[in-house]
Every structure is written in C-alpha cells, then in structure tokens.
XYZ file of C-alpha atoms in Angstrom:
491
model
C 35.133 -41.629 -71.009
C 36.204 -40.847 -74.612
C 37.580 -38.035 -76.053
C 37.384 -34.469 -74.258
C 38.102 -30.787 -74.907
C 36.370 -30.708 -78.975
C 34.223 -28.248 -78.194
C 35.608 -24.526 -79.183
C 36.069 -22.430 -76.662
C 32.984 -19.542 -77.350
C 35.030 -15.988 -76.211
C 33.357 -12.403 -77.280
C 36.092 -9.302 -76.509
C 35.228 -5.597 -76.264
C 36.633 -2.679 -75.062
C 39.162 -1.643 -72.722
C 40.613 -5.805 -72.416
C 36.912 -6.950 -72.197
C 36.396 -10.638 -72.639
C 33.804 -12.565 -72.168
C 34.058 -16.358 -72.058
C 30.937 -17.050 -73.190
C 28.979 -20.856 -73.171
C 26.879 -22.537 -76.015
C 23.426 -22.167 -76.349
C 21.161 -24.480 -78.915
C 20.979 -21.933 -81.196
C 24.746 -22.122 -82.199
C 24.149 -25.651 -83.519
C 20.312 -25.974 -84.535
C 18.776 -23.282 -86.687
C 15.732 -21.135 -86.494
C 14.885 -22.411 -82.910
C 11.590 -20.729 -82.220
C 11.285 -18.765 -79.171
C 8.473 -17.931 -75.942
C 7.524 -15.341 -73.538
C 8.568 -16.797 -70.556
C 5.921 -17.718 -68.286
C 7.640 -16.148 -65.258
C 6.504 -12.761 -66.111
C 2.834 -14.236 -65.532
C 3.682 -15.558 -62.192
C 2.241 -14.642 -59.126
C 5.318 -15.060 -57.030
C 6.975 -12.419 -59.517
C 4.267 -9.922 -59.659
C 6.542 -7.802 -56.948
C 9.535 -8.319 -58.899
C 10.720 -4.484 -60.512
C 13.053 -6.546 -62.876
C 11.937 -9.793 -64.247
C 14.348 -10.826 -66.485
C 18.315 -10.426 -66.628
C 19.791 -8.137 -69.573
C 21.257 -10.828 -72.221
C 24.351 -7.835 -72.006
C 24.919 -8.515 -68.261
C 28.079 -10.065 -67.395
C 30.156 -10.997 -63.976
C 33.705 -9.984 -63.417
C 36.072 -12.713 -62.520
C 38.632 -10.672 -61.194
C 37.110 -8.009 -58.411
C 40.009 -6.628 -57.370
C 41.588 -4.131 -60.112
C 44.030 -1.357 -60.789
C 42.511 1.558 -62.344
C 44.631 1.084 -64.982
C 43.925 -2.426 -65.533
C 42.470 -4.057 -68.834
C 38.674 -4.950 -67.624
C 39.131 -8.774 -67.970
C 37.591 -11.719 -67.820
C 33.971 -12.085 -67.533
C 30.647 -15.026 -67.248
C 27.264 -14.521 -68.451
C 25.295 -13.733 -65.680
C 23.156 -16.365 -64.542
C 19.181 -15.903 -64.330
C 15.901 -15.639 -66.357
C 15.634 -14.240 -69.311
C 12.585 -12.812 -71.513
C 12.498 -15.258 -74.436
C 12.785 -19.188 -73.289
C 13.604 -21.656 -75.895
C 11.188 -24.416 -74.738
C 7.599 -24.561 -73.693
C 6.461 -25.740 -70.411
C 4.558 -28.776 -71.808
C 7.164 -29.738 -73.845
C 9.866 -29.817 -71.719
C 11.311 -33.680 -70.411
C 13.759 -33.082 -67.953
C 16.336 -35.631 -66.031
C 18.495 -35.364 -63.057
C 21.535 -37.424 -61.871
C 24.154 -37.206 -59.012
C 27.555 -38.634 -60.071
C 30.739 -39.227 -56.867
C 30.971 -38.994 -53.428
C 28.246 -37.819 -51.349
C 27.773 -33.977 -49.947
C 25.405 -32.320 -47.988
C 22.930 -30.411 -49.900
C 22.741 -32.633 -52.649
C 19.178 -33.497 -51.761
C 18.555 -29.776 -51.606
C 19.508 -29.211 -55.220
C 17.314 -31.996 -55.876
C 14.188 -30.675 -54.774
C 14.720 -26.537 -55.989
C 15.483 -28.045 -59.763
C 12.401 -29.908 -59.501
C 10.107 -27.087 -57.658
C 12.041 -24.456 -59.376
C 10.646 -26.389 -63.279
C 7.535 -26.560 -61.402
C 6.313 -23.774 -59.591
C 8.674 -21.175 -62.196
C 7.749 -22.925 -65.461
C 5.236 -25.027 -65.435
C 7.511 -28.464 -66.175
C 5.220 -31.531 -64.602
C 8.156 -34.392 -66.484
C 10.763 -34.930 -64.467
C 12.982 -38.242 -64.207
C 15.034 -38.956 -61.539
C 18.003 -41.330 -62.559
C 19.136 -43.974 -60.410
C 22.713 -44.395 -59.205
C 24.916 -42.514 -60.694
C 25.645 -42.368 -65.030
C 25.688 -46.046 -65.236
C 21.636 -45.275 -64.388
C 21.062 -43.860 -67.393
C 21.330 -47.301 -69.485
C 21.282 -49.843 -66.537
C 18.729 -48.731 -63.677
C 15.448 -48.000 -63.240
C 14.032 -44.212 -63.203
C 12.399 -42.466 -61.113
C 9.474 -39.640 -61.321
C 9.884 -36.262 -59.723
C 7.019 -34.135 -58.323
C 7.263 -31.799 -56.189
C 5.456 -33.819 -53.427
C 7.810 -36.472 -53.880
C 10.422 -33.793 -53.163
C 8.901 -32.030 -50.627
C 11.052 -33.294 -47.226
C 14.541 -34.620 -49.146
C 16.160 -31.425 -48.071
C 16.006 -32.859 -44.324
C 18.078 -35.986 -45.111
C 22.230 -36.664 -45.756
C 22.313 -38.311 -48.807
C 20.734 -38.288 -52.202
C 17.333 -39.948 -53.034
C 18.272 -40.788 -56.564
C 21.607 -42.837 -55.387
C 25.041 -42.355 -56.278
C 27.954 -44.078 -58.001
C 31.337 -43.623 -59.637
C 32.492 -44.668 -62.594
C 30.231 -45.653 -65.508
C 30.301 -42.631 -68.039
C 29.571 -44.409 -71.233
C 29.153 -41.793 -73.665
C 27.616 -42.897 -76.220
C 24.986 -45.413 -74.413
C 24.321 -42.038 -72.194
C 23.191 -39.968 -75.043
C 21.183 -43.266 -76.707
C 19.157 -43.157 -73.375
C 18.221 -39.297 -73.378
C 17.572 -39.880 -77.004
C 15.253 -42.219 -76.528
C 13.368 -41.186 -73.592
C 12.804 -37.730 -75.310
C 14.707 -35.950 -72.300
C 15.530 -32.321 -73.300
C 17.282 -30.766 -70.149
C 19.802 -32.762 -68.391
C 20.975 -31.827 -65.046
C 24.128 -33.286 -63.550
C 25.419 -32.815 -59.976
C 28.946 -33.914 -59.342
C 32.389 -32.981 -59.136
C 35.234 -31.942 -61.796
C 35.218 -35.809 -62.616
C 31.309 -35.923 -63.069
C 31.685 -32.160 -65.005
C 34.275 -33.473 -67.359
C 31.473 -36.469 -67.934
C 28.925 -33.895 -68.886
C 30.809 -31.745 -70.620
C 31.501 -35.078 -73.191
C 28.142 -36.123 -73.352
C 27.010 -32.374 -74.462
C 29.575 -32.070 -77.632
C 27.573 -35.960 -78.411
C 24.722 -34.317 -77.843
C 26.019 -31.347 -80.007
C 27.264 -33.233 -82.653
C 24.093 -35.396 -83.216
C 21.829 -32.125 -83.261
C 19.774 -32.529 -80.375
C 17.649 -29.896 -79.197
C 18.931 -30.789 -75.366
C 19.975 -28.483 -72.624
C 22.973 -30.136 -70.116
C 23.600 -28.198 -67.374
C 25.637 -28.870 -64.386
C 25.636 -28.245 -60.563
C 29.556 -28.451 -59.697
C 29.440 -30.583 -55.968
C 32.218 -31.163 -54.169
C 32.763 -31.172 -50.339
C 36.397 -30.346 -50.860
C 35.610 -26.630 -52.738
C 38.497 -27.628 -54.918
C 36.530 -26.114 -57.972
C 38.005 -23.271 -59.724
C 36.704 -20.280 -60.572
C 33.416 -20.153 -58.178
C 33.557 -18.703 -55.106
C 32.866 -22.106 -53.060
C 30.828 -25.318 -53.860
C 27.855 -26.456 -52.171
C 27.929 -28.605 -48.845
C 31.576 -26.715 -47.839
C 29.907 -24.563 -45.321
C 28.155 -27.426 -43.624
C 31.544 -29.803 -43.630
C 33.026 -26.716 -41.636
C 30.416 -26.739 -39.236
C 30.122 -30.080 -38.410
C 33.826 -30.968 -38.375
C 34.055 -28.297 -35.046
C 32.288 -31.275 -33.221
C 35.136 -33.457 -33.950
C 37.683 -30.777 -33.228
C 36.107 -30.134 -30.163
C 35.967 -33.755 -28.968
C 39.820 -34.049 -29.659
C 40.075 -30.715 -27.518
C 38.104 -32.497 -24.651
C 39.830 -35.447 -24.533
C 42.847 -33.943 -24.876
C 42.444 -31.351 -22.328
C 41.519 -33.583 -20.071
C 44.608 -36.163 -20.081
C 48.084 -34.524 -19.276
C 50.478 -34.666 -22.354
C 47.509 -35.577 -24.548
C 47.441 -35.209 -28.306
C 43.587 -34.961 -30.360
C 44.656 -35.959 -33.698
C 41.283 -34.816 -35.934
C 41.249 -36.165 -39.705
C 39.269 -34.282 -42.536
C 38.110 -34.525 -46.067
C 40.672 -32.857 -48.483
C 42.435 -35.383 -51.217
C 44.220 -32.109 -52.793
C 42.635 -29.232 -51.682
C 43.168 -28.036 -47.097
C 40.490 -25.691 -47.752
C 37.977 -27.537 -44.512
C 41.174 -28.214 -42.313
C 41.614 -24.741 -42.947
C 38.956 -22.747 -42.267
C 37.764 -25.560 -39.664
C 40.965 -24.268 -37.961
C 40.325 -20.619 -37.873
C 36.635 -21.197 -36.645
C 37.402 -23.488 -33.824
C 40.365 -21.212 -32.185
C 41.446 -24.716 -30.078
C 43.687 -26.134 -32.931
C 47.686 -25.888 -32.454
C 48.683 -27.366 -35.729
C 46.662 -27.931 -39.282
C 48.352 -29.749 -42.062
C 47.507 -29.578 -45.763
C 48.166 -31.376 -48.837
C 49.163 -27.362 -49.988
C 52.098 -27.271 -47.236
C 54.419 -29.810 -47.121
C 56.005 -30.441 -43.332
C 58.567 -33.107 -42.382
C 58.777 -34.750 -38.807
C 62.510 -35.026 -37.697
C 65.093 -32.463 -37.046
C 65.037 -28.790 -35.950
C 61.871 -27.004 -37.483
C 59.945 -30.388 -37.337
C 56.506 -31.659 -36.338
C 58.119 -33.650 -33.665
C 59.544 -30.856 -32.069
C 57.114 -28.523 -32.501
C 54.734 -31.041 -30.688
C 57.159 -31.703 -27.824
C 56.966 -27.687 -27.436
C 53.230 -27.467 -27.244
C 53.194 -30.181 -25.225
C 55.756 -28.649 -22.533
C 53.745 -25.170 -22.805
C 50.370 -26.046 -22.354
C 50.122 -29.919 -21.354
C 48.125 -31.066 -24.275
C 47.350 -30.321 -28.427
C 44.982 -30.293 -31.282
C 46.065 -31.157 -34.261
C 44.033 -31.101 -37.599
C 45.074 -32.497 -41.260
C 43.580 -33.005 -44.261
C 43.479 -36.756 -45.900
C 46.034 -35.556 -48.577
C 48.268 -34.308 -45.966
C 51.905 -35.979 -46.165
C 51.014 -38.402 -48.026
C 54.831 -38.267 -49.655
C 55.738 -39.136 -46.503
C 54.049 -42.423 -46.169
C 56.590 -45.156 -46.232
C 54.498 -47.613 -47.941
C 53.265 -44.885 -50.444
C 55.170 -45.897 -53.974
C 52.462 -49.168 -53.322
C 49.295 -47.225 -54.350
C 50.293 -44.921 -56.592
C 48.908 -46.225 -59.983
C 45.827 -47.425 -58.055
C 42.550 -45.778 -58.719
C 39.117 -45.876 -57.712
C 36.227 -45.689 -60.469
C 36.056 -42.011 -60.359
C 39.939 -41.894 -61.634
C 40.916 -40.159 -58.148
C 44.382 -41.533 -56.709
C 43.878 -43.655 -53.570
C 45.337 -42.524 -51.037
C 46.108 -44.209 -47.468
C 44.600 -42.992 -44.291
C 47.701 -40.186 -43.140
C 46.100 -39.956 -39.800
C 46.609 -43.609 -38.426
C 50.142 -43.240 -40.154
C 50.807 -40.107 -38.166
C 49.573 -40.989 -35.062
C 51.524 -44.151 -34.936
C 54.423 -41.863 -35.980
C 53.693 -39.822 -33.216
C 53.116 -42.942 -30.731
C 56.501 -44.561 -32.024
C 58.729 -41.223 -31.709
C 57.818 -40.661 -28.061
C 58.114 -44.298 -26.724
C 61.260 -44.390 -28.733
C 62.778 -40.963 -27.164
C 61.700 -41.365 -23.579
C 61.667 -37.786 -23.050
C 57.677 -37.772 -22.315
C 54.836 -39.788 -21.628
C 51.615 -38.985 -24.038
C 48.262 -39.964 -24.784
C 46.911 -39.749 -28.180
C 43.082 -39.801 -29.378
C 42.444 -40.023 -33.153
C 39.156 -38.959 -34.402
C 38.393 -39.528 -38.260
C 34.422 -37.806 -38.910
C 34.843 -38.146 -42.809
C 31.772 -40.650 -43.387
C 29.812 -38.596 -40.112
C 30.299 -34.948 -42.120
C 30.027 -36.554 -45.679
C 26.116 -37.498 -44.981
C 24.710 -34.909 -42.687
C 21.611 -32.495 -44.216
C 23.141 -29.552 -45.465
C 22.696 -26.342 -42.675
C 20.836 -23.022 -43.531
C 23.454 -21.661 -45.448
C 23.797 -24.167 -47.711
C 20.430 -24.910 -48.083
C 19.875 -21.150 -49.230
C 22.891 -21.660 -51.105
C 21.804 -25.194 -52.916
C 18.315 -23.267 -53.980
C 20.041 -20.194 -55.723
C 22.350 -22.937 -57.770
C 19.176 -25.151 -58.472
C 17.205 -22.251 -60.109
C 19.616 -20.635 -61.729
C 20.871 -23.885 -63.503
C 16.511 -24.007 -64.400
C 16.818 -20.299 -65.447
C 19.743 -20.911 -67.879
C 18.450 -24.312 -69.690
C 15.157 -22.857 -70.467
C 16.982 -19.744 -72.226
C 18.854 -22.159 -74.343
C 22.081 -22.254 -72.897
C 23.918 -25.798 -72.411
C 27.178 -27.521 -72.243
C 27.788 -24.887 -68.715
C 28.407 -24.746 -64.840
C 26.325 -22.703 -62.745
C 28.280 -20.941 -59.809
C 28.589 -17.716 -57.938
C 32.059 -15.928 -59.162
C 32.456 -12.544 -56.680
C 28.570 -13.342 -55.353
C 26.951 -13.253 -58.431
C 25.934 -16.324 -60.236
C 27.115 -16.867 -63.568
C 27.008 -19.584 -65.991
C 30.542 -20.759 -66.479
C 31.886 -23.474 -69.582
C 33.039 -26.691 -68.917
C 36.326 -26.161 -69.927
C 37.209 -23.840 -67.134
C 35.630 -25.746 -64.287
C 37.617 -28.921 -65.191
C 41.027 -27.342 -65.965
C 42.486 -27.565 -63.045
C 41.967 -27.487 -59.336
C 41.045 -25.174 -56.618
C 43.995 -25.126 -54.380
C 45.142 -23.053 -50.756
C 47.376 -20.889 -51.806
C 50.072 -20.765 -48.739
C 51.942 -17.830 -49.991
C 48.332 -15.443 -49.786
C 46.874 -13.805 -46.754
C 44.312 -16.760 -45.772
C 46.996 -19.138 -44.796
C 49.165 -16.492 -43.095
C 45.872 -15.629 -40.710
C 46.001 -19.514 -39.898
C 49.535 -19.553 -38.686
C 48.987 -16.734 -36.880
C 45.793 -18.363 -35.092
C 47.442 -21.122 -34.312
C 51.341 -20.263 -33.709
C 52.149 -23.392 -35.847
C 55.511 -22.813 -37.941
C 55.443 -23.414 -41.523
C 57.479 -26.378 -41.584
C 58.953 -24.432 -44.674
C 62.115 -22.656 -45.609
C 61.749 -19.202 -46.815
C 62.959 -20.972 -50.351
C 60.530 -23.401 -50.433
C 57.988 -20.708 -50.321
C 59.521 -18.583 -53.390
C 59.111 -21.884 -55.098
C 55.880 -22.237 -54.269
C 54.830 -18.714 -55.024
C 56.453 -19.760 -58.494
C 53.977 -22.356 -59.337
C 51.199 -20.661 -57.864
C 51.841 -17.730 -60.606
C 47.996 -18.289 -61.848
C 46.650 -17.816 -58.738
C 43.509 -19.286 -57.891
C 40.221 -17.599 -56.586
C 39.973 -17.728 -52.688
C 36.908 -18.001 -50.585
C 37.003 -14.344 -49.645
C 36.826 -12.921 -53.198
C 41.309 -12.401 -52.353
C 43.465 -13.102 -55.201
C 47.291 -12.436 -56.060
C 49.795 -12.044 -53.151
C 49.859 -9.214 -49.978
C 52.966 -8.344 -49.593
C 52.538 -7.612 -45.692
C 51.701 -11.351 -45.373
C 53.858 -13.110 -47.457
C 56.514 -11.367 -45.033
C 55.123 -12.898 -42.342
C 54.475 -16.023 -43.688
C 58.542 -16.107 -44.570
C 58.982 -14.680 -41.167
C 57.317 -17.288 -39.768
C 59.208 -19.914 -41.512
C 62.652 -18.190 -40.279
C-alpha cells in the first residue's frame, strides 16, 4: 500500500485546553483557489431552512462528559454546508468506490452521495467504480444518475461491486488524473480508510485540485472515535432472528444448547448489544473477555448449571471469541486475507464440538446442541430505517464537506453531531468493548453469566484500556459502581 502517516497532523488550540484537530482542505496546498456562492442557498428544498450554512467556527466536542474544571478538549469541525464552495456544479467529476466486506446500507450511501451532488448541487458526472480499488485501473466504470440510483437502497449488497486488496497507489491516482475526477468518495473500513488516506497525500503531493472523502463502513462498529458505523443497527436486528431460532430449538429439546455465531473479528460490540436486546441469551462471549472451559469458574460448568436450572441455553459469541483457545490456532497465524485482516477459524464449530466432546466424555448429562452461524444472512440484508436515515446524513455530509474544500477526512457523528474527522485518527487504532465500563456490566447482569475473569485479570485489563475508547451511548472512562460489580461478579 506504500508508505502511510506523511501527512502532518493539522491541530488549532485556544482557550481554556481547546484543541481542535482540524483536516486539510485544498487551499493548504494549492493557492488562490477561487471561491462560489453555494447554490444551496437558491434551492427550493432550503427555502424553509432559518440557517443555511454551518459557521466555519463551529466545532464538536469529543469528550461530552466533563468536570467543570476540566480543560475543554478535543474537538472536529463540524460537518455540513458552508457559504463559499470551492467548485462549481458543472465542473465538478465525481467517483465513488466500496472497498471490504459487505454491510447493509452500503447501497444507501450510494444513492444519497449521488442525489445529494444532484438535487443539492447541481453535479450531473458521476462514476461509479467497479469492484473495489483494483477498479480504478482494471474495470470498467459505471455512470451514476439519480434514476439509476433510485431503488439500490432496497437491496443487500452494493451495485458497484466489492473487493479486497488491490490499493495501488500510484496507478489509483494515474486513473483519477486522467479521467479528470475531482471528488473521490470511498466507503470501507479502517483498511479501505488507511487506502484513502495514502492516495490523498499522492494526490496532495502532485497538486491536484481533488477532494477524497471517506464514508468509514464496517459491520463490526470497531471504528474509533464516531459514535457507531453504518449497517451496526441493522446486524443487531437481524441477528435476534438467529438468537431466537437457537432459543426455539433449544427450548424445545430437554438439555438443549443454541449455540448462535456473530460477526466480530476484534470488536463483541453485535454479540453484545444483540444480547441485551434479545433478553433469551445465558452466555455471550467476546474477543474483549477472555473465558476458559475447564475447572471451577469455567464455561463447562457454568453450562452444566444452566442446564440443571432451566433445562436448556443460549449462548452467543463473536467470531474472535477464544480464538487463543483453538488448538490448531499457532497454524493460521501469519495467514492473511487481501484486506491484511488475520484469518481466523470458525470458534463456533470448535466450541460446539468442545461442548459435544466434554459431555459424552463426563457422562453426567445427555444434551442436544444446535449451531446457527447467520454471518453471510446479516452481512447482505438492506439496511432497516435507522440505518437508512443514518446512511443519508453520512452521504450528504461527506457531499457538504468536499464541495467546501475539505479532503483527506472521515465523516461521522462524534456525541450526535457529524463532524469531519482526519484519517489519522480513524485508522489508529480500534474500537473495542471495554469490559471494565458500565455497558458490559449491564450484560452480565442480563444474562447472570460470570465473567470467566479473576478480579486481577480485570485490573489488568482496566490497565490497557487507560485510553478508553468512545462507547455507543456517548459513556466513556470507568463507573465506579459497576466496575464493583463487574469484580463482584467475577468473585
């Protein structure tokens, strides 16, 4: 992918611990850019609007919570239109491309950046690219109207095709160059944002007058900084089909265990709130929380317990889950797929054979045991109504912020306000559960489940988590009340 992380960061302080972390715009690099009124403030659809325009001032707080004593922080440009554009409607030659794994909504995002050019700014050139970055220099394009758009938001999917793999920088930036594209629009995860963020400092350092701006996707949410990525809601809601079939089945069958598999390489965040919707899971397991099956404390025991109490289970895990524990796992550990994620094997047939093998073996009791794996089912479903709302705001805010001038960003909602966040912090790291904060200690307490942790491990943990990462609910640092209960628990 070439080299990454050139660009200097852009920060502006102020008063009282005030710092914004700001992102480029074209003007930094190419001088005496003209400017336009932007056509929004002759738009019909805006005529009822009291504010047009966002203040160029207005910024979004990452941190919500405060002390009053507290430095103000860190803050993102506020995302939106603003009064002077930095291209004119006629001359603008936009692209878009979706990079990884697929999520609903992606079609969604689709369609608003291409009615959102349209109907908002008057763009009538947009190119679709086909299948992935490698479609930039090796497929065919695509043009994108917005009756060509007009039903995609119905469908799983993406029109425009998806790959992995096949950033070539330099070829990339060849291809814009020659097709005379000016805004670039890239949907894909912190692998496809890491992409992007290299081909703008090419873009950057070869003077082009070209907007990138991303859409961070990934089913997972394991983005930092923004509140949750697009198509997260949806997984949620579709994976309480699968958790209910496992609670059928197992309800039905005495001593019967529903083992339910979903997406999460790193990140527990839809075992985890999939959990706490459905109220019929006994145990969830996360990459986040490590658990052990043997001995006092253990899975094993805690399922013969269940098991005894209420004649049949649920449990729920994320793919990453145990995967230390998988005997064969030192086999696949420098394997990769094209995106540069770790493969990993499939922890639920592992764990239900583990499960199979530990009852036959101790003859204390008879079970049953249904495995249900709805990755591939949840992965391509249409996004539902709150993504779809969701997917639009993203799609027109990312339009909003290239026609001001700003590129080389991430458009996201930090604390429910969208912002327009720099590469660098979207790809830094990832968005983890934090088990030592009050989300995780509402899930044990929903489902009973111990920690599988000793009080030790979770000072440890608590340790590492020091930086702690944004949570869905706008919570950050740890309760007291609940890391008590979480060691509690684990006592």
């Amino acid at each position: 992918m070439g080299t990454f992380g050139n660009a200097q960061p852009k920060i502006v302080t102020g008063d009282a611990g005030y710092v914004l972390e700001d992102v480029p715009h074209l003007a930094d690099y190419i001088p005496d850019l003209p400017t336009y009124h932007n056509p929004l403030q002759d738009n019909p659809a805006y005529s009822v609007v009291k504010q047009y325009f966002v203040n160029d001032d207005d910024s979004v707080a990452q941190k919500i919570v405060v002390h009053k004593s507290s430095p103000r922080g860190t803050h993102f440009r506020r995302a939106g239109p603003r009064q002077k554009v930095y291209f004119e409607s006629d001359e603008v030659h936009a692209c878009i491309v979706t990079c990884g794994g697929l999520c609903p909504g992606l079609n969604t995002v689709i369609r608003e950046i291409v009615c959102g050019l349209n109907y908002m700014y008057g763009v009538n050139r947009v190119l679709g690219i086909a299948g992935g970055y490698r479609g930039f220099y090796s497929r065919n394009t695509t043009s994108l109207t917005p009756k060509v758009v007009n039903d995609i938001h119905k469908r799983g999917g993406t029109i425009l095709g998806t790959s992995r793999g096949g950033h070539d920088t330099s070829k990339i930036v060849d291809s814009i160059q020659d097709r005379g594209i000016n805004q670039v629009y890239i949907i894909g995860g912190d692998g496809t944002q890491k992409g992007a963020s290299v081909i703008f400092e090419e873009i950057q350092r070869r003077g082009l007058k070209v907007a990138v701006a991303g859409i961070p996707k990934t089913i997972d949410n394991d983005i930092p900084v923004i509140d949750k990525s697009f198509g997260f809601d949806t997984a949620v809601e579709e994976a309480q089909r699968a958790i209910n079939a496992a609670h059928v089945e197992s309800e039905s069958i005495e001593n019967c265990i529903g083992v339910v598999k979903l997406m999460g390489r790193y990140s527990g965040f839809i075992a985890m709130h999939a959990t706490l919707a459905s109220r019929d899971v006994d145990c969830c397991l996360i990459p986040e929380s490590p658990f052990y099956l043997e001995g006092p404390g253990g899975l094993f025991e805690y399922i013969e317990k269940r098991l005894k109490e209420n004649g049949h289970m649920v449990i729920v895990m994320a793919e990453g889950a145990g995967q230390e524990l998988l005997s064969e796992s030192m086999r696949y550990a420098d394997k990769q797929d094209a995106s540069g994620n770790k493969l990993l094997q499939d922890v639920g047939l592992w764990i239900s054979q583990k499960i199979r093998d530990h009852f036959s073996t101790s003859k204390r009791m008879g079970i049953t045991l249904k495995y249900i794996d709805p990755t591939y089912m949840i992965r391509a479903v249409p996004s539902n109504a709150s993504d779809n709302v969701y997917c639009t705001l993203l799609a027109q805010s990312a339009v909003h912020g290239a026609m001001a001038g700003y590129t080389g960003f991430t458009v996201g909602p930090v604390n429910g306000r969208h912002s327009y966040i720099p590469f660098y912090r979207i790809i830094e790291r990832q968005n983890k559960v934090v088990i030592t904060d009050r989300m995780w200690a509402r899930l044990l307490s929903s489902t009973n489940q111990p920690s599988f942790l000793s009080p030790e491990d979770i000072i440890e943990d608590k340790k590492e988590e020091a930086p702690q990462s944004q949570l869905l609910n706008g919570e950050s640092g740890r309760d007291d009340e609940a890391f008590e209960k979480v060691i509690s628990n684990a006592c």
